[in-house]
Amino acid sequence: MSRNNAGLSAERIITEALRIIDGQGLRRLTMRRLGDALEVEAMAIYHHFPLGKEQLFEALVAYISDVSRGASGGDGDEAQESTEDDGEGADDSSWDRRLRDWAMDYRRALLDHAQALPLFIHRRPDTEAALRTRELHYAAFAEAGLSGADVVQAAAALDSYVTGAVIHEVRANGLPAREPAAIDGRFPHAAALNGVELDPERRFTDGLDALLGSLRP
Amino acid sequence: MSRNNAGLSAERIITEALRIIDGQGLRRLTMRRLGDALEVEAMAIYHHFPLGKEQLFEALVAYISDVSRGASGGDGDEAQESTEDDGEGADDSSWDRRLRDWAMDYRRALLDHAQALPLFIHRRPDTEAALRTRELHYAAFAEAGLSGADVVQAAAALDSYVTGAVIHEVRANGLPAREPAAIDGRFPHAAALNGVELDPERRFTDGLDALLGSLRP
DNA sequence: ACCTGAACACCGTTCAAGT
DNA sequence: ACCTGAACACCGTTCAAGT
């Protein structure tokens, strides 16, 4: 029995790491546990990620951010296709529909891997897929009538919006509603509105509509 | 020489932890290093934070979020007062000025401790200061003419905006601009706009103005 | 090329003990 | 009440070695 060639690959490592993160949390993703899950010694991972855990983290951010993945290799457990056009490349829908689709897909990807979100703060994917996404954003805003720095600013606003909305949603889910007892007369508005819940999906699309509307020249 | 009563306190632990995070990064904040910096054994920290590192993390999030701190105890190194009104309590400026001041202060606090930002994603302060902030937001939006769920939605949008904008700013600072070589003809818009930088301060206040304008009924 | 095994310098936390 | 010291069960990573 050769104990070598366990069939390890970067993709297999990434998806297994994501499974651990999603199921047990970011802090429980350790090289040793990841090795166990892959039925391999932890040190084998370093052959595919020579720079260690930091390199794995960057790959995870790039993997999650690549919302357009799914045409070819993925044995992933989630459908990542928008509606029904399977073909890659050119999308002939309107600029705001393209941006809306991207925003919805990206939000879903972030929510599906909410435990990985801390990785996103100080890391940004430097891949061709990320560049494709940037091109998609710029082209759409150019088509909307913007130009120059306005395009960059609009793309930044869109990215900021999705990130901020998702984090707000995640933070809200974490903490249970305050018991009314703790909110006394000094906080009348907070007391009156305590427990008011908003439909997060609707909140997101409403805010998205408002943003895209305000960005059009 | 009694080695006891080293003058440890929750506040001293928090500010020292923040100094380590700001100077060396979140991952280098360890109980042992923190103990060293406080000239105490690491285990002494557990007397003030019996639940360990997670409790310390929560305290850090609450500390940074409390933008109104500074009237009494703080020996902090940063001025956290908005303009010149030292008194606590009632603020008679307009509702949008109050919200704008809070947003600018909160953004500054987050940027000053950008290395601590990953802590914010899955934690929200459950303190009286946090409740005061919520009351401030709700009261301002009520004064603006909103009511009921619209107030909660507006507050959520404001919080999301600041978080998203700060994270975008931090992520943009991290990665150096792509070398133009990597951006070939397939990405014409990305190539044309490569290297376009936006003044982050202006971008933030512009977006803030747009948001507050759109939230008014 | 791809993986193992032992080793090093760390971690967070518990627990009994000191003052 | 407040802090120490030793100990336990982990970490990430290096390095030489196996096939």
Short mmCIF file of N, CA, C and O in Angstrom, two decimals, chain B residues 98-149:
data_model
loop_
_atom_site.label_atom_id
_atom_site.label_comp_id
_atom_site.label_asym_id
_atom_site.label_seq_id
_atom_site.Cartn_x
_atom_site.Cartn_y
_atom_site.Cartn_z
N ARG B 98 -26.26 65.17 14.10
CA ARG B 98 -25.95 64.16 15.12
C ARG B 98 -25.56 62.84 14.47
O ARG B 98 -24.59 62.20 14.88
N LEU B 99 -26.31 62.43 13.44
CA LEU B 99 -26.00 61.17 12.77
C LEU B 99 -24.67 61.26 12.01
O LEU B 99 -23.86 60.33 12.03
N ARG B 100 -24.45 62.40 11.38
CA ARG B 100 -23.21 62.59 10.66
C ARG B 100 -22.02 62.56 11.62
O ARG B 100 -21.00 61.92 11.34
N ASP B 101 -22.15 63.21 12.76
CA ASP B 101 -21.07 63.20 13.75
C ASP B 101 -20.77 61.79 14.23
O ASP B 101 -19.62 61.37 14.32
N TRP B 102 -21.86 61.06 14.52
CA TRP B 102 -21.63 59.69 14.97
C TRP B 102 -20.92 58.88 13.89
O TRP B 102 -19.95 58.16 14.16
N ALA B 103 -21.38 59.01 12.66
CA ALA B 103 -20.80 58.22 11.57
C ALA B 103 -19.32 58.54 11.38
O ALA B 103 -18.49 57.64 11.19
N MET B 104 -18.98 59.82 11.45
CA MET B 104 -17.57 60.20 11.29
C MET B 104 -16.73 59.66 12.44
O MET B 104 -15.62 59.17 12.24
N ASP B 105 -17.25 59.77 13.65
CA ASP B 105 -16.51 59.26 14.82
C ASP B 105 -16.34 57.75 14.76
O ASP B 105 -15.27 57.21 15.06
N TYR B 106 -17.41 57.08 14.37
CA TYR B 106 -17.36 55.60 14.33
C TYR B 106 -16.39 55.15 13.24
O TYR B 106 -15.58 54.24 13.46
N ARG B 107 -16.47 55.80 12.08
CA ARG B 107 -15.52 55.48 11.01
C ARG B 107 -14.09 55.66 11.50
O ARG B 107 -13.24 54.80 11.28
N ARG B 108 -13.80 56.76 12.15
CA ARG B 108 -12.45 57.02 12.65
C ARG B 108 -12.00 55.93 13.63
O ARG B 108 -10.90 55.42 13.56
N ALA B 109 -12.91 55.56 14.53
CA ALA B 109 -12.57 54.53 15.52
C ALA B 109 -12.25 53.21 14.83
O ALA B 109 -11.28 52.52 15.19
N LEU B 110 -13.06 52.85 13.84
CA LEU B 110 -12.82 51.60 13.12
C LEU B 110 -11.50 51.65 12.33
O LEU B 110 -10.74 50.69 12.33
N LEU B 111 -11.25 52.78 11.69
CA LEU B 111 -10.00 52.90 10.92
C LEU B 111 -8.79 52.91 11.84
O LEU B 111 -7.74 52.34 11.52
N ASP B 112 -8.92 53.57 13.00
CA ASP B 112 -7.80 53.61 13.95
C ASP B 112 -7.45 52.22 14.45
O ASP B 112 -6.31 51.96 14.85
N HIS B 113 -8.43 51.34 14.47
CA HIS B 113 -8.18 49.97 14.95
C HIS B 113 -8.59 48.97 13.87
O HIS B 113 -9.25 47.97 14.15
N ALA B 114 -8.14 49.24 12.67
CA ALA B 114 -8.52 48.41 11.53
C ALA B 114 -8.13 46.95 11.73
O ALA B 114 -8.81 46.03 11.26
N GLN B 115 -7.06 46.72 12.45
CA GLN B 115 -6.59 45.35 12.68
C GLN B 115 -7.57 44.56 13.54
O GLN B 115 -7.52 43.33 13.57
N ALA B 116 -8.42 45.28 14.26
CA ALA B 116 -9.40 44.61 15.13
C ALA B 116 -10.71 44.33 14.40
O ALA B 116 -11.60 43.67 14.94
N LEU B 117 -10.83 44.81 13.17
CA LEU B 117 -12.11 44.71 12.44
C LEU B 117 -12.66 43.29 12.32
O LEU B 117 -13.88 43.10 12.43
N PRO B 118 -11.83 42.27 12.11
CA PRO B 118 -12.40 40.92 12.03
C PRO B 118 -13.22 40.53 13.25
O PRO B 118 -14.15 39.73 13.14
N LEU B 119 -12.90 41.14 14.38
CA LEU B 119 -13.65 40.82 15.61
C LEU B 119 -15.09 41.28 15.53
O LEU B 119 -15.96 40.76 16.23
N PHE B 120 -15.34 42.30 14.68
CA PHE B 120 -16.66 42.93 14.65
C PHE B 120 -17.71 42.11 13.91
O PHE B 120 -18.90 42.34 14.06
N ILE B 121 -17.27 41.17 13.10
CA ILE B 121 -18.22 40.50 12.22
C ILE B 121 -19.19 39.61 12.98
O ILE B 121 -20.39 39.61 12.72
N HIS B 122 -18.69 38.87 13.93
CA HIS B 122 -19.58 37.96 14.66
C HIS B 122 -19.82 38.40 16.09
O HIS B 122 -20.22 37.60 16.94
N ARG B 123 -19.53 39.66 16.38
CA ARG B 123 -19.75 40.17 17.73
C ARG B 123 -20.41 41.54 17.68
O ARG B 123 -20.07 42.36 16.82
N ARG B 124 -21.32 41.78 18.57
CA ARG B 124 -21.94 43.10 18.68
C ARG B 124 -21.99 43.45 20.15
O ARG B 124 -22.38 42.61 20.97
N PRO B 125 -21.60 44.65 20.52
CA PRO B 125 -21.56 44.99 21.95
C PRO B 125 -22.95 44.94 22.57
O PRO B 125 -23.92 45.39 21.97
N ASP B 126 -22.99 44.39 23.75
CA ASP B 126 -24.26 44.30 24.48
C ASP B 126 -24.12 45.14 25.75
O ASP B 126 -24.32 44.66 26.85
N THR B 127 -23.77 46.41 25.55
CA THR B 127 -23.49 47.29 26.68
C THR B 127 -24.47 48.45 26.70
O THR B 127 -25.23 48.66 25.75
N GLU B 128 -24.43 49.20 27.77
CA GLU B 128 -25.30 50.36 27.85
C GLU B 128 -24.89 51.42 26.83
O GLU B 128 -25.74 52.10 26.25
N ALA B 129 -23.60 51.52 26.60
CA ALA B 129 -23.13 52.48 25.59
C ALA B 129 -23.71 52.15 24.22
O ALA B 129 -24.09 53.04 23.46
N ALA B 130 -23.79 50.85 23.92
CA ALA B 130 -24.35 50.44 22.63
C ALA B 130 -25.83 50.80 22.55
O ALA B 130 -26.34 51.21 21.52
N LEU B 131 -26.50 50.64 23.67
CA LEU B 131 -27.92 50.98 23.73
C LEU B 131 -28.12 52.49 23.57
O LEU B 131 -29.05 52.95 22.90
N ARG B 132 -27.21 53.26 24.15
CA ARG B 132 -27.25 54.72 24.00
C ARG B 132 -27.11 55.10 22.54
O ARG B 132 -27.82 55.98 22.03
N THR B 133 -26.19 54.45 21.85
CA THR B 133 -26.00 54.71 20.42
C THR B 133 -27.27 54.39 19.64
O THR B 133 -27.70 55.16 18.78
N ARG B 134 -27.87 53.24 19.96
CA ARG B 134 -29.11 52.87 19.26
C ARG B 134 -30.19 53.92 19.50
O ARG B 134 -30.89 54.32 18.57
N GLU B 135 -30.31 54.36 20.74
CA GLU B 135 -31.30 55.39 21.06
C GLU B 135 -31.02 56.67 20.27
O GLU B 135 -31.95 57.28 19.73
N LEU B 136 -29.77 57.03 20.19
CA LEU B 136 -29.38 58.21 19.41
C LEU B 136 -29.84 58.10 17.95
O LEU B 136 -30.43 59.03 17.39
N HIS B 137 -29.61 56.93 17.37
CA HIS B 137 -30.01 56.72 15.97
C HIS B 137 -31.52 56.78 15.80
O HIS B 137 -32.04 57.50 14.95
N TYR B 138 -32.20 56.01 16.63
CA TYR B 138 -33.66 55.94 16.52
C TYR B 138 -34.29 57.32 16.74
O TYR B 138 -35.18 57.73 15.98
N ALA B 139 -33.83 58.02 17.76
CA ALA B 139 -34.40 59.34 18.06
C ALA B 139 -34.18 60.30 16.89
O ALA B 139 -35.08 61.06 16.51
N ALA B 140 -33.00 60.23 16.30
CA ALA B 140 -32.70 61.13 15.17
C ALA B 140 -33.59 60.83 13.98
O ALA B 140 -34.14 61.75 13.36
N PHE B 141 -33.74 59.57 13.67
CA PHE B 141 -34.57 59.22 12.51
C PHE B 141 -36.05 59.49 12.78
O PHE B 141 -36.80 59.83 11.85
N ALA B 142 -36.46 59.34 14.03
CA ALA B 142 -37.83 59.71 14.38
C ALA B 142 -38.03 61.21 14.17
O ALA B 142 -39.04 61.65 13.62
N GLU B 143 -37.05 61.97 14.61
CA GLU B 143 -37.10 63.42 14.44
C GLU B 143 -37.13 63.80 12.95
O GLU B 143 -37.72 64.82 12.57
N ALA B 144 -36.51 62.95 12.14
CA ALA B 144 -36.50 63.21 10.70
C ALA B 144 -37.85 62.92 10.06
O ALA B 144 -38.05 63.23 8.88
N GLY B 145 -38.75 62.30 10.81
CA GLY B 145 -40.08 62.07 10.29
C GLY B 145 -40.41 60.61 10.02
O GLY B 145 -41.50 60.29 9.56
N LEU B 146 -39.47 59.72 10.32
CA LEU B 146 -39.75 58.30 10.13
C LEU B 146 -40.46 57.73 11.35
O LEU B 146 -40.46 58.33 12.42
N SER B 147 -41.06 56.56 11.16
CA SER B 147 -41.69 55.92 12.32
C SER B 147 -41.74 54.42 12.10
O SER B 147 -41.64 53.93 10.97
N GLY B 148 -41.87 53.70 13.19
CA GLY B 148 -41.99 52.25 13.13
C GLY B 148 -40.80 51.56 12.50
O GLY B 148 -39.65 51.93 12.76
N ALA B 149 -41.11 50.58 11.67
CA ALA B 149 -40.05 49.77 11.08
C ALA B 149 -39.11 50.60 10.21
O ALA B 149 -37.94 50.24 10.03
#
